[in-house]
XYZ file of C-alpha atoms in Angstrom:
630
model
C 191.002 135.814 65.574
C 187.644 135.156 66.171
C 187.316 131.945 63.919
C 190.865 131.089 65.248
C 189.113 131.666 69.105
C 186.225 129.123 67.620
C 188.094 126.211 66.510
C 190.771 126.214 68.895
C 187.692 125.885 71.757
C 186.251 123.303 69.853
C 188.836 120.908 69.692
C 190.438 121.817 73.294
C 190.783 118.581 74.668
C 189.917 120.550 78.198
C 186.716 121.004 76.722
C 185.929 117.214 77.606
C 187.019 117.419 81.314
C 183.533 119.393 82.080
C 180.704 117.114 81.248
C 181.666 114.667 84.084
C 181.406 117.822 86.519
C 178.409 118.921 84.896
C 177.086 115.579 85.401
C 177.896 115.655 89.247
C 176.125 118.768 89.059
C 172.955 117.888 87.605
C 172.751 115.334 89.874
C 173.441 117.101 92.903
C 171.032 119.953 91.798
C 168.340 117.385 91.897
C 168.232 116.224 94.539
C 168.761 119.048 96.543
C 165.529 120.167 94.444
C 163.824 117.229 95.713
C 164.545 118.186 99.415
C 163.085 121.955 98.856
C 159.763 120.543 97.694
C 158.452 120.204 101.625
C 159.043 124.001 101.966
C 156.151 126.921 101.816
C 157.723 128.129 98.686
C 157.514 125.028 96.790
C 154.592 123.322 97.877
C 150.937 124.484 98.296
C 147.797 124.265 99.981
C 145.149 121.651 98.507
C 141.774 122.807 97.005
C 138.841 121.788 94.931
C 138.501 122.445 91.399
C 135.562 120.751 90.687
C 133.333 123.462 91.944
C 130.369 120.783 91.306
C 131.798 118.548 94.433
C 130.292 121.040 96.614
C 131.802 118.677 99.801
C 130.159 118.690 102.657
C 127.684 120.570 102.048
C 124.698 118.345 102.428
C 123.112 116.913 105.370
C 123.713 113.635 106.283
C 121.032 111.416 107.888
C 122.772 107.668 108.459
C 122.607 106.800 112.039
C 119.601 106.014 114.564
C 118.283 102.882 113.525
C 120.738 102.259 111.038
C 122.996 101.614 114.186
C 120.771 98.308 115.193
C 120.674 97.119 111.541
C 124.523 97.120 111.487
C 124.715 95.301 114.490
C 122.881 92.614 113.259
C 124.313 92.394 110.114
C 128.159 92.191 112.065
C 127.144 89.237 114.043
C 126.156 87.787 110.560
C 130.001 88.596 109.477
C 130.772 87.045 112.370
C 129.121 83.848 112.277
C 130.415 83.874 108.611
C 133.980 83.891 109.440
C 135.050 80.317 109.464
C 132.594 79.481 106.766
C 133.813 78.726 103.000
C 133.093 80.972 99.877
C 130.297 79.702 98.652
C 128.208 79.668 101.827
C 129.724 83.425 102.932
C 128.668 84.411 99.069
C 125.309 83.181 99.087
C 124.459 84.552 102.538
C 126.024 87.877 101.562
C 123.334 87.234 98.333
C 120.578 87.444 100.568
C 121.367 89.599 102.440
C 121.060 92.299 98.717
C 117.996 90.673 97.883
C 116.225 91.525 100.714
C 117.403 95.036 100.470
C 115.626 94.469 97.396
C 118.775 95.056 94.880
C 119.467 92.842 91.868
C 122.455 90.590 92.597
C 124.957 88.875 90.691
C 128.045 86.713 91.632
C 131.718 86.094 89.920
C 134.065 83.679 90.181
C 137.984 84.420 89.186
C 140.775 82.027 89.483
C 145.084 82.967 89.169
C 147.972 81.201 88.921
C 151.617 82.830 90.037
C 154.605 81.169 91.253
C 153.154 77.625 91.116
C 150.499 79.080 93.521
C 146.356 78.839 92.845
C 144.532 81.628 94.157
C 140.616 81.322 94.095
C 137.527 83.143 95.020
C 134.169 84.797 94.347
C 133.128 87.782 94.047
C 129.692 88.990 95.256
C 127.965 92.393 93.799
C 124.713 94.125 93.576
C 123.413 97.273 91.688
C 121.321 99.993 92.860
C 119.699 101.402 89.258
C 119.472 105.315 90.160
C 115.626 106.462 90.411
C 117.434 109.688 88.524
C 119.365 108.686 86.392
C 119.951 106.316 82.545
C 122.273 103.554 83.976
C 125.243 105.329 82.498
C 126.964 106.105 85.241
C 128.070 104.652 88.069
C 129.916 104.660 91.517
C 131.440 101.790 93.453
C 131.311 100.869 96.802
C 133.747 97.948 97.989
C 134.626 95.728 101.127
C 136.738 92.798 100.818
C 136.071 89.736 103.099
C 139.285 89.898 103.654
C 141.417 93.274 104.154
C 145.389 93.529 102.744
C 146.630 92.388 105.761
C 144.428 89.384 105.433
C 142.105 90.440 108.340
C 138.316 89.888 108.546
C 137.145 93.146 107.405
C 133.840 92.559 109.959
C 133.181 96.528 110.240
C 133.719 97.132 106.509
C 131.315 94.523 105.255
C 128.707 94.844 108.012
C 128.940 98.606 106.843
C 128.663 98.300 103.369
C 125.869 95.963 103.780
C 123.820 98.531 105.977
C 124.811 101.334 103.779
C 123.070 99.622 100.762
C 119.700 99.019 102.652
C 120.106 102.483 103.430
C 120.834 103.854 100.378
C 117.935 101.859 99.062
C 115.470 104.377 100.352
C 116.449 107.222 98.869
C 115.464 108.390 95.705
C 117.926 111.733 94.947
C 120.483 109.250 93.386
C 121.549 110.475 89.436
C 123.992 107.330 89.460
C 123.918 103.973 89.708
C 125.482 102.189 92.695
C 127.238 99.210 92.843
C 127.435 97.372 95.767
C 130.943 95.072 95.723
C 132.141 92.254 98.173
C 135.491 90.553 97.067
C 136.955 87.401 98.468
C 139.858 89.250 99.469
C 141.943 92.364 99.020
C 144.845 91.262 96.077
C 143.285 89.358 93.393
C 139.355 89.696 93.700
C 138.992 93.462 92.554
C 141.085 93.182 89.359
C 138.922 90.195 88.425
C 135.867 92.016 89.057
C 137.022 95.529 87.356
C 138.932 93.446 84.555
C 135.693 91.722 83.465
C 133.332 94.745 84.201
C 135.536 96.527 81.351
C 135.581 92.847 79.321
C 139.742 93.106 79.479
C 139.359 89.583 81.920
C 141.593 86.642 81.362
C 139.933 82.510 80.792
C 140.171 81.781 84.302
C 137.993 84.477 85.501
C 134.346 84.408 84.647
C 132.344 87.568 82.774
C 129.791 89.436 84.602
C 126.478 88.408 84.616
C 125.175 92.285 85.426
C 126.967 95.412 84.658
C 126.021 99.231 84.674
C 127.405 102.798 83.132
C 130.666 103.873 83.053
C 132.430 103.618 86.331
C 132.898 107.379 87.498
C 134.515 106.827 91.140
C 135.099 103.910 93.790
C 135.224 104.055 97.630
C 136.674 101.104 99.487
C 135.524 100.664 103.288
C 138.406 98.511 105.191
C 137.377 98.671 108.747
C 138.599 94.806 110.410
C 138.549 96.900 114.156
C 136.148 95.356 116.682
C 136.483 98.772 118.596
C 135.835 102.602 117.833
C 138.344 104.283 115.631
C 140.777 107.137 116.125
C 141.325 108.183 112.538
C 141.032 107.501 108.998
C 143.770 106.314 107.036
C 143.494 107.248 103.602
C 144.852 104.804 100.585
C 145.711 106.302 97.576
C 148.648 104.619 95.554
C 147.732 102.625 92.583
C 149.490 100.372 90.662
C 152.440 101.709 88.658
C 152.447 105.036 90.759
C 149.453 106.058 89.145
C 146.955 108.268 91.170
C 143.473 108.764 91.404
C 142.240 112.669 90.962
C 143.378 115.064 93.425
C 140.120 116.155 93.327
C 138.478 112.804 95.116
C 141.087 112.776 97.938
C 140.651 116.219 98.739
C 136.821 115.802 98.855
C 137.184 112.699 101.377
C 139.868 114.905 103.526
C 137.619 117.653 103.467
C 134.257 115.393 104.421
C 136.191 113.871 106.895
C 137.770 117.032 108.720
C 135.535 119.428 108.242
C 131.869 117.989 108.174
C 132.737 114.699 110.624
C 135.512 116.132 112.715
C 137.154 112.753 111.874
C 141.055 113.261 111.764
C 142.988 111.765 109.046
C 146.295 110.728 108.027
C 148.350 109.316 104.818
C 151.674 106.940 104.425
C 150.572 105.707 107.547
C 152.123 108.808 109.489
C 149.608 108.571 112.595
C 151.451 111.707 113.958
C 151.961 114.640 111.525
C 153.070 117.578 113.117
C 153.378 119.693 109.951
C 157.483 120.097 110.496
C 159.856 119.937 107.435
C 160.596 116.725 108.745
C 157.388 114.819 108.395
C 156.289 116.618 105.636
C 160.123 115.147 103.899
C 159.099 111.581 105.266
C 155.150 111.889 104.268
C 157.096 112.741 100.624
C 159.139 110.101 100.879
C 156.861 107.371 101.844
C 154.526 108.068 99.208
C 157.858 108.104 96.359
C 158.518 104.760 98.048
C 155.261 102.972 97.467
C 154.467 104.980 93.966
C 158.034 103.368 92.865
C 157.092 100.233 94.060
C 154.168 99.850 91.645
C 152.658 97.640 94.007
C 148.653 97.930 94.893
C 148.051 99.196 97.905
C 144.731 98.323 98.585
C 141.504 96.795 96.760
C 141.027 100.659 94.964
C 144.075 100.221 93.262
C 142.886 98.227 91.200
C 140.509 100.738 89.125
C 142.684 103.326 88.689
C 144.295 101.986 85.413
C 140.435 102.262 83.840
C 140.576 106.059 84.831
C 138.322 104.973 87.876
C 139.475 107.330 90.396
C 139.180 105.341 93.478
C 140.629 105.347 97.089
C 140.359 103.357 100.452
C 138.946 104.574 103.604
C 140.812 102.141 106.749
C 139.712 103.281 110.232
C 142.907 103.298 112.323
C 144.042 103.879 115.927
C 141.523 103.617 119.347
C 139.291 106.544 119.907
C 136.079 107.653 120.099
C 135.146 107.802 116.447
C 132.211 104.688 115.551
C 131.072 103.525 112.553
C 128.213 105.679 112.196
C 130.439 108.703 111.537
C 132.504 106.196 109.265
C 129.173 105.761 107.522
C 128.006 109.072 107.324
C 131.428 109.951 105.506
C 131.058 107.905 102.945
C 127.154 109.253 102.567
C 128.537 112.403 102.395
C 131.194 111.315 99.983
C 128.878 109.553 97.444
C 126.391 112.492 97.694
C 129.262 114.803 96.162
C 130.026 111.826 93.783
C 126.720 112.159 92.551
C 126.570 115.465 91.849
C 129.428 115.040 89.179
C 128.516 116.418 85.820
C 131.402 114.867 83.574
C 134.012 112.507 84.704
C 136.843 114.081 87.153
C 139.188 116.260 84.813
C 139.665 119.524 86.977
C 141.919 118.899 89.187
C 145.589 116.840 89.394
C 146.731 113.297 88.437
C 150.290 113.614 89.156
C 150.998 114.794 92.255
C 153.143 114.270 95.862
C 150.980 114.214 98.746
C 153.136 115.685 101.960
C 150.324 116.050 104.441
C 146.420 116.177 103.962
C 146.255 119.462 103.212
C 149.635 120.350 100.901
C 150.772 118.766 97.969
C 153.629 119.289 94.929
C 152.082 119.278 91.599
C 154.066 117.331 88.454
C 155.211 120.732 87.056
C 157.472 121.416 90.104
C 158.609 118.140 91.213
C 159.237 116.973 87.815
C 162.832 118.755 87.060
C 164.118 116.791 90.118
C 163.836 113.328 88.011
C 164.678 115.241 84.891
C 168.481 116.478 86.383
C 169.203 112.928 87.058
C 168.622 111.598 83.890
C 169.753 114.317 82.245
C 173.410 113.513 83.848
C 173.352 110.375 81.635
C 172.803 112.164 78.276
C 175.619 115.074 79.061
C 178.206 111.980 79.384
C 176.744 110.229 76.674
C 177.498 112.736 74.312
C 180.619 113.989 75.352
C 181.595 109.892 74.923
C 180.991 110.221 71.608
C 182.425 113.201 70.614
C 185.490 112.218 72.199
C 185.520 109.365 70.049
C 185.437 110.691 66.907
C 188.702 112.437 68.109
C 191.961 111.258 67.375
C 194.469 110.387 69.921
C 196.712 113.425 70.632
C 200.607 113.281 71.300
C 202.247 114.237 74.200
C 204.252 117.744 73.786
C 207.459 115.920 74.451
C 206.801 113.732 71.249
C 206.307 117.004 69.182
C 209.705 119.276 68.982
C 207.957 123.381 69.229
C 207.230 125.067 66.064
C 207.448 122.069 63.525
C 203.886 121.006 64.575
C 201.967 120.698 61.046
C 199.547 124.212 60.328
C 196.999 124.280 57.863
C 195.239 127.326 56.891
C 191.231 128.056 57.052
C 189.442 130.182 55.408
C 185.297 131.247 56.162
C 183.733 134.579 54.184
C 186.254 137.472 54.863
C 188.052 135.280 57.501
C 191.293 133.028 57.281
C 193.185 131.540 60.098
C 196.082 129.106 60.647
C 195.365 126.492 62.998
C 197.031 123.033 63.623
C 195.871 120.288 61.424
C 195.705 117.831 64.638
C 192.548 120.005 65.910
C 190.811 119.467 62.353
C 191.341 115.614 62.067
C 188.617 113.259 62.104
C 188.319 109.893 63.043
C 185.568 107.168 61.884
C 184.175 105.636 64.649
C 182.929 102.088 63.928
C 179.851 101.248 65.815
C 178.417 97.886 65.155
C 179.734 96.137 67.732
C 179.354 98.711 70.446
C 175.748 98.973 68.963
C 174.972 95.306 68.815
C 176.686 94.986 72.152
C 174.645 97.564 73.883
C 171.227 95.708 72.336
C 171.939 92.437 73.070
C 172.644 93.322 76.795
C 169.474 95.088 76.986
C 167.233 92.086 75.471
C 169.416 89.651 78.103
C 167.058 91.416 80.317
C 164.389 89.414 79.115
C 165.337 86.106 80.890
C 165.627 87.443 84.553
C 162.316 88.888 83.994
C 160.626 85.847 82.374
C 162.660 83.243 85.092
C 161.488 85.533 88.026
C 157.686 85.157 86.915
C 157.651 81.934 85.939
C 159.268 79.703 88.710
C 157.637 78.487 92.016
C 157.595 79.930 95.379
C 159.870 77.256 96.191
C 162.480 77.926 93.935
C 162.504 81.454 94.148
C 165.053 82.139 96.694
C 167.750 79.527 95.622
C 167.532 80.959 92.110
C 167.945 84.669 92.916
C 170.743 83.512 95.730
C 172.192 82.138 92.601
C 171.827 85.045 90.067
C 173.046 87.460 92.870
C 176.395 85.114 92.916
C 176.294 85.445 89.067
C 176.109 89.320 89.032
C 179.496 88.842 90.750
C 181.100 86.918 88.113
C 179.553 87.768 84.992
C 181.351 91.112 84.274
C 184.668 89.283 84.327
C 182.885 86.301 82.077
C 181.855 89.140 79.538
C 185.263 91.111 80.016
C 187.232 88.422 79.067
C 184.938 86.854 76.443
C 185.116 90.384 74.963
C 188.659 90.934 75.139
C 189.204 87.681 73.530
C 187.025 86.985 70.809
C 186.321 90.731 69.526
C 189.405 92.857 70.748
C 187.535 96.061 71.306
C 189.664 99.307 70.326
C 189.445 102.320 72.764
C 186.976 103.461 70.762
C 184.618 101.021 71.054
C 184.911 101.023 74.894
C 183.869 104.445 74.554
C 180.926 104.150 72.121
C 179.465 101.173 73.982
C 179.608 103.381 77.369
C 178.037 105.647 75.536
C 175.061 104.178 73.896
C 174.048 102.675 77.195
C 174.366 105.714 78.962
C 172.423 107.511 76.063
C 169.543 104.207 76.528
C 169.479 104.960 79.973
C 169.198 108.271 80.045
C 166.359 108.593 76.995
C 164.745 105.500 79.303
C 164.302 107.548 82.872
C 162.884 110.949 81.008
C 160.276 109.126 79.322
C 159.210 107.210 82.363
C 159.855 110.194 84.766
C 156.503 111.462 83.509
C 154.585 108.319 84.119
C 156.794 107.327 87.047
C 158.521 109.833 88.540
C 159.478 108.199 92.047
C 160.511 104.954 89.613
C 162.703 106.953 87.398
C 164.537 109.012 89.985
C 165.353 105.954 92.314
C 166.584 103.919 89.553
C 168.200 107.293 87.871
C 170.320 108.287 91.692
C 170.778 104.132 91.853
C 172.326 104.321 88.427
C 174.359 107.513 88.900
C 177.377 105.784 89.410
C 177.650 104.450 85.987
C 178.894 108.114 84.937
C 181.619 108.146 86.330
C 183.111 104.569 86.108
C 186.462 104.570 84.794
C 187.098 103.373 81.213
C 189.237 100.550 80.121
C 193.191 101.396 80.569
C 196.578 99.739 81.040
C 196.627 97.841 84.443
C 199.293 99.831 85.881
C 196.954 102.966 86.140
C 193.341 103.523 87.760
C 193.417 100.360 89.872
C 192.575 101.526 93.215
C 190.024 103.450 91.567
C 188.985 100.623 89.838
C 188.902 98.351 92.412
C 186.826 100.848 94.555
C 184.037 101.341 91.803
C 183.964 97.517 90.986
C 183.306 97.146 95.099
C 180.286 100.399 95.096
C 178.928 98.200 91.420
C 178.702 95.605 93.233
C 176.563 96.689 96.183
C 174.282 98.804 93.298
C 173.622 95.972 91.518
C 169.742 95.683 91.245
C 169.916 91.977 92.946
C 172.207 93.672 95.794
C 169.509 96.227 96.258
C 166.991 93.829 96.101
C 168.518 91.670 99.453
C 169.381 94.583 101.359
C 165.209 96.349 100.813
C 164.446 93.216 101.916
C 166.749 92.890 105.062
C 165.624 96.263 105.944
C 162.109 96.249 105.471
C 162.251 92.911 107.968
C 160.825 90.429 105.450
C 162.432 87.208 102.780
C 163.445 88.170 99.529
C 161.248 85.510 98.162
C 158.127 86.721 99.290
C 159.028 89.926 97.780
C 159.822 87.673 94.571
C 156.405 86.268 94.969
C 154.245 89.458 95.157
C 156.279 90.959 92.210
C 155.198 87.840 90.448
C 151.847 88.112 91.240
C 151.800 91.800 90.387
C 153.246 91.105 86.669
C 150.385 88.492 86.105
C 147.264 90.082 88.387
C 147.662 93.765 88.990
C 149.877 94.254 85.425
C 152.708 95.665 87.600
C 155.676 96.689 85.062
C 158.311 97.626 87.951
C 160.302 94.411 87.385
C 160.051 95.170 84.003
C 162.242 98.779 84.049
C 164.530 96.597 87.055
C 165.758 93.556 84.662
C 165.003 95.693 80.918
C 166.401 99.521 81.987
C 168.332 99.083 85.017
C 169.937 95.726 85.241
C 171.116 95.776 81.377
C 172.980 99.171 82.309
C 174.834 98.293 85.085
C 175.621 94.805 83.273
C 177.422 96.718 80.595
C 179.066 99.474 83.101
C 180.517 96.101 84.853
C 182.030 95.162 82.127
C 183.549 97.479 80.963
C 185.248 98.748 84.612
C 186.389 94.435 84.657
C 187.484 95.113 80.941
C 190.179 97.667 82.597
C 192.941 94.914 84.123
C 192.907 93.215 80.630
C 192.781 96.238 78.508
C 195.990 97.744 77.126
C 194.082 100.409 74.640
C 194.313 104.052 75.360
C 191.334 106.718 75.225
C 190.966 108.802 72.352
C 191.559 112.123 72.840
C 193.841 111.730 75.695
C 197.492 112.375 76.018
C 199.599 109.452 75.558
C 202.388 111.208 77.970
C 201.679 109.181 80.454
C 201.974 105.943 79.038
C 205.593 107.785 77.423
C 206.716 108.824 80.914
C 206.168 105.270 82.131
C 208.220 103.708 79.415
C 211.349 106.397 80.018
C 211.465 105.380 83.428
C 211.572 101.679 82.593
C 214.492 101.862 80.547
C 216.214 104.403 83.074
């Protein structure tokens, strides 16, 4: 009874109804896992690990004189700021050399979407009095900020901070002083060709140091005191410095200064489920993006844990406590024994003080794509199954038995639940594959066209998304005559793709792989092909919710919400695959787009398909005909 129990399970054609709800579930379980991460129970307070930190616990002396000296050197920024490169760079020069640092200067050009984009970068080293020019920490300014403001404060400060720094002889590190043209493209040259990974068009560097332990970015473009300090620290492809450095700055900045700060640009955190959720959120947002936000995002792919320091807000806060933070900050720095290690590298940030760490926000990302694997494989067991009959086609009793026998054990079950059926999978295989490498020519066309051309040509592909499902529908109906089968195997090795896809990325990405993942969800649970005269207002519904998932639908309605043209969002993604070495487009046109391509097609396969699933009862398609011919 037992073995009879066994089989008669494992070929119960109800056993298939379940993975669809335990898709649902998975996915519903993770997000709701998501929204519990803001809670007391799932979140915690920050801390140090690197007990060799020791933040603020030295005394800090910038200020007094120093005041007058930056003063001077912002009217200098001033009187700079219509001036080209080469006379802002050579002033900036002397300005080192009088401090009585060594100075050297770089010059970086890039081209993306038809667009030059110039500029030198300006640097000096302060050799430690301590130390074996081994090791190093960076301090950087751009001329110009993200937001393409004249970062006056920031410079004028960096500049005084280096005279300053000058005089001290405690340092076990080597400084670097570093002024970039601007904020996007002059700090990967520089850290690119510090590390000798720089491309033609952007010039080696005359005078390097030690290994780069930690960078600091000042952006400070307010001509008035500050309120706060907003601290940056997203890098490119959601990667993240050390927990360990942002807590130290937090902790300077609070604690020692009495300088309040803030992240995600929340000005206003009021420690409420609520804006701990959006603080969350925010930070998913921009770590999915893959985007730099800020000049410091571009060490963190050399394991240079860096962040940016932007005074924000009008208060009473001036840039002599800005400066003594960053004393403070680099006086911790220096006391570093080893690289930072201790603490996290994947992490969500909720307010300044409370955090998730990767081991309990990483399940969330984890149900979702798990969702695609259940169906996958319950797609191809079912079929392998053959197609059963319906009860009225089988008269009770004469249904064919064969016996089965296992050790001591013999039962009589029907042969219909033992039958086998070879499931041919080159052309669901080779279909699934040469989808996914289709990929490739959205992604190259998207990098390689102007500025110009860029919205005309994704208006165009959007209208294409629209069609091309019926295109490939038809061209497969026609040419290759897909069995039932088939439909199913092909649904399933792109599920199986896409699922395998979002795990491994969920633990280099994790905000990536769950948007795309809860984007993608859908695809589960798209009907497969069928006989017109059943499914269509269910098909017709989840061609219309395709259709506004599609990755270029998305696209337009981020940008139409976030208040800006698609094409400059085109343009920065560019510029991020060729700069920065942003890979977000590629997981869009190479993951994403290539599985909702094939789930289109095969829901527009449905009017044109007269092939029934295996392993489903054929009694409908029966009932149908009886009715015709009554």
């Amino acid at each position: 009874m037992e073995l009879l129990s066994l089989l008669s399970l494992r070929r119960d054609p109800r056993i298939l109804k379940l993975p669809p709800y335990l898709s649902a579930l998975c996915i519903v379980v993770g997000v709701v896992w998501l929204l519990l991460l803001p809670l007391d129970d799932y979140s915690r307070q920050t801390y140090i690990s690197e007990n060799a930190l020791l933040p603020g616990q030295v005394h800090t002396y910038f200020g007094g004189s120093e005041e007058n000296i930056f003063r001077a050197y912002k009217r200098e920024v001033e009187a700079l700021a219509e001036s080209g490169t080469d006379e802002v760079v050579e002033k900036l020069g002397e300005i080192f050399r009088s401090a009585g640092l060594k100075v050297a200067r770089q010059k970086y050009q890039y081209t993306s979407s038809g667009k030059t984009l110039s500029g030198e970068n300006v640097y000096s080293i302060l050799y430690a009095p301590r130390g074996d020019a081994t090791e190093a920490i960076v301090l950087v300014a751009a001329w110009r900020n993200m937001d393409g403001e004249l970062n006056q404060s920031g410079v004028a400060l960096l500049l005084t901070l280096a005279r300053y720094f000058k005089r001290w002889s405690l340092w076990s590190k080597d400084i670097i002083f570093l002024i970039t043209s601007e904020s996007r493209a002059g700090p990967p040259a520089w850290v690119d060709a510090y590390h000798d990974a720089h491309s033609p068009s952007v010039a080696s560097l005359p005078l390097k140091s030690g290994a780069l332990q930690g960078a600091l970015v000042i952006d400070h473009a307010l001509s008035h005191r500050f309120e706060s300090l907003h601290i940056v620290y997203d890098g490119i492809n959601g990667q993240l410095p050390n927990l360990d450095l942002f807590n130290t700055a937090v902790s300077i900045a609070g604690g020692q200064m009495g300088i309040p700060s803030a992240l995600q640009q929340m000005w206003k955190h009021a420690d409420t489920y609520r804006d701990r959720l959006q603080t969350m959120l925010r930070g998913m947002v921009n770590q999915g993006l893959g985007h730099a936000s800020g000049p410091h995002s571009s060490f963190i792919p050399y394991h240079v844990d860096a962040i940016t320091l932007q005074a924000v807000g009008d208060g009473w806060q001036d840039e002599m406590a800005m400066g003594r933070t960053i004393e403070s900050i680099f006086r911790s720095l220096n006391n570093l024994l080893e690289h930072f290690h201790q603490s996290f590298f994947f992490y969500l940030l909720m307010q300044q003080n409370r955090f998730v760490s990767i081991g309990t926000y990483l399940p969330s990302a984890m149900l979702v794509a798990v969702n695609f694997t259940i169906m996958a494989i319950a797609l191809w067991v079912q079929s392998g199954r053959p197609e059963q009959k319906s009860l009225g086609s089988t008269e009770k009793g004469k249904e064919k038995m064969e016996i089965v026998k296992k050790d001591d054990m013999v039962s009589v079950v029907p042969s219909q639940s033992l039958a086998t059926v070879e499931r041919k999978i080159f052309l669901p295989l080779a279909s699934v594959v040469i989808v996914h490498f289709l990929g490739v020519v959205p992604l190259h066309l998207f990098n390689i066209i102007s500025a110009t051309q860029m919205s005309p040509i994704f208006y165009a592909f959007a209208g294409l998304n629209v069609l091309l499902p019926h295109v490939g529908a038809a061209l497969l109906s026609r040419y290759l005559s897909p069995t039932a089968q088939q439909f199913l195997l092909i649904k399933s090795f792109s599920l199986l793709l896409l699922g395998m896809f979002l795990s491994a990325l969920a633990t280099l990405n994790f905000s990536l792989a769950l948007l795309v993942g809860l984007l993608s969800a859908p695809l589960t649970f798209i009907p497969l092909p069928a006989p017109s005269h059943q499914r269509r207002l269910g098909v017709m519904f989840a061609a219309g919710l395709l259709n506004l998932l599609a990755p270029s639908a998305v696209l337009l309605a981020g940008s139409v919400y976030l208040g800006t043209d698609v094409r400059r969002i085109l343009v920065e993604a560019a510029f991020g695959w060729r700069v920065w070495g942003m890979w977000t487009q590629m997981v869009v046109w190479c993951v994403w787009w290539p599985a909702w391509l094939v789930g289109a097609v095969l829901l527009a396969s449905s009017p044109i398909s007269s092939a029934s699933v295996p392993g489903t009862s054929r009694a409908g398609e029966e009932a149908q005909r009886e009715k015709k011919r009554v």
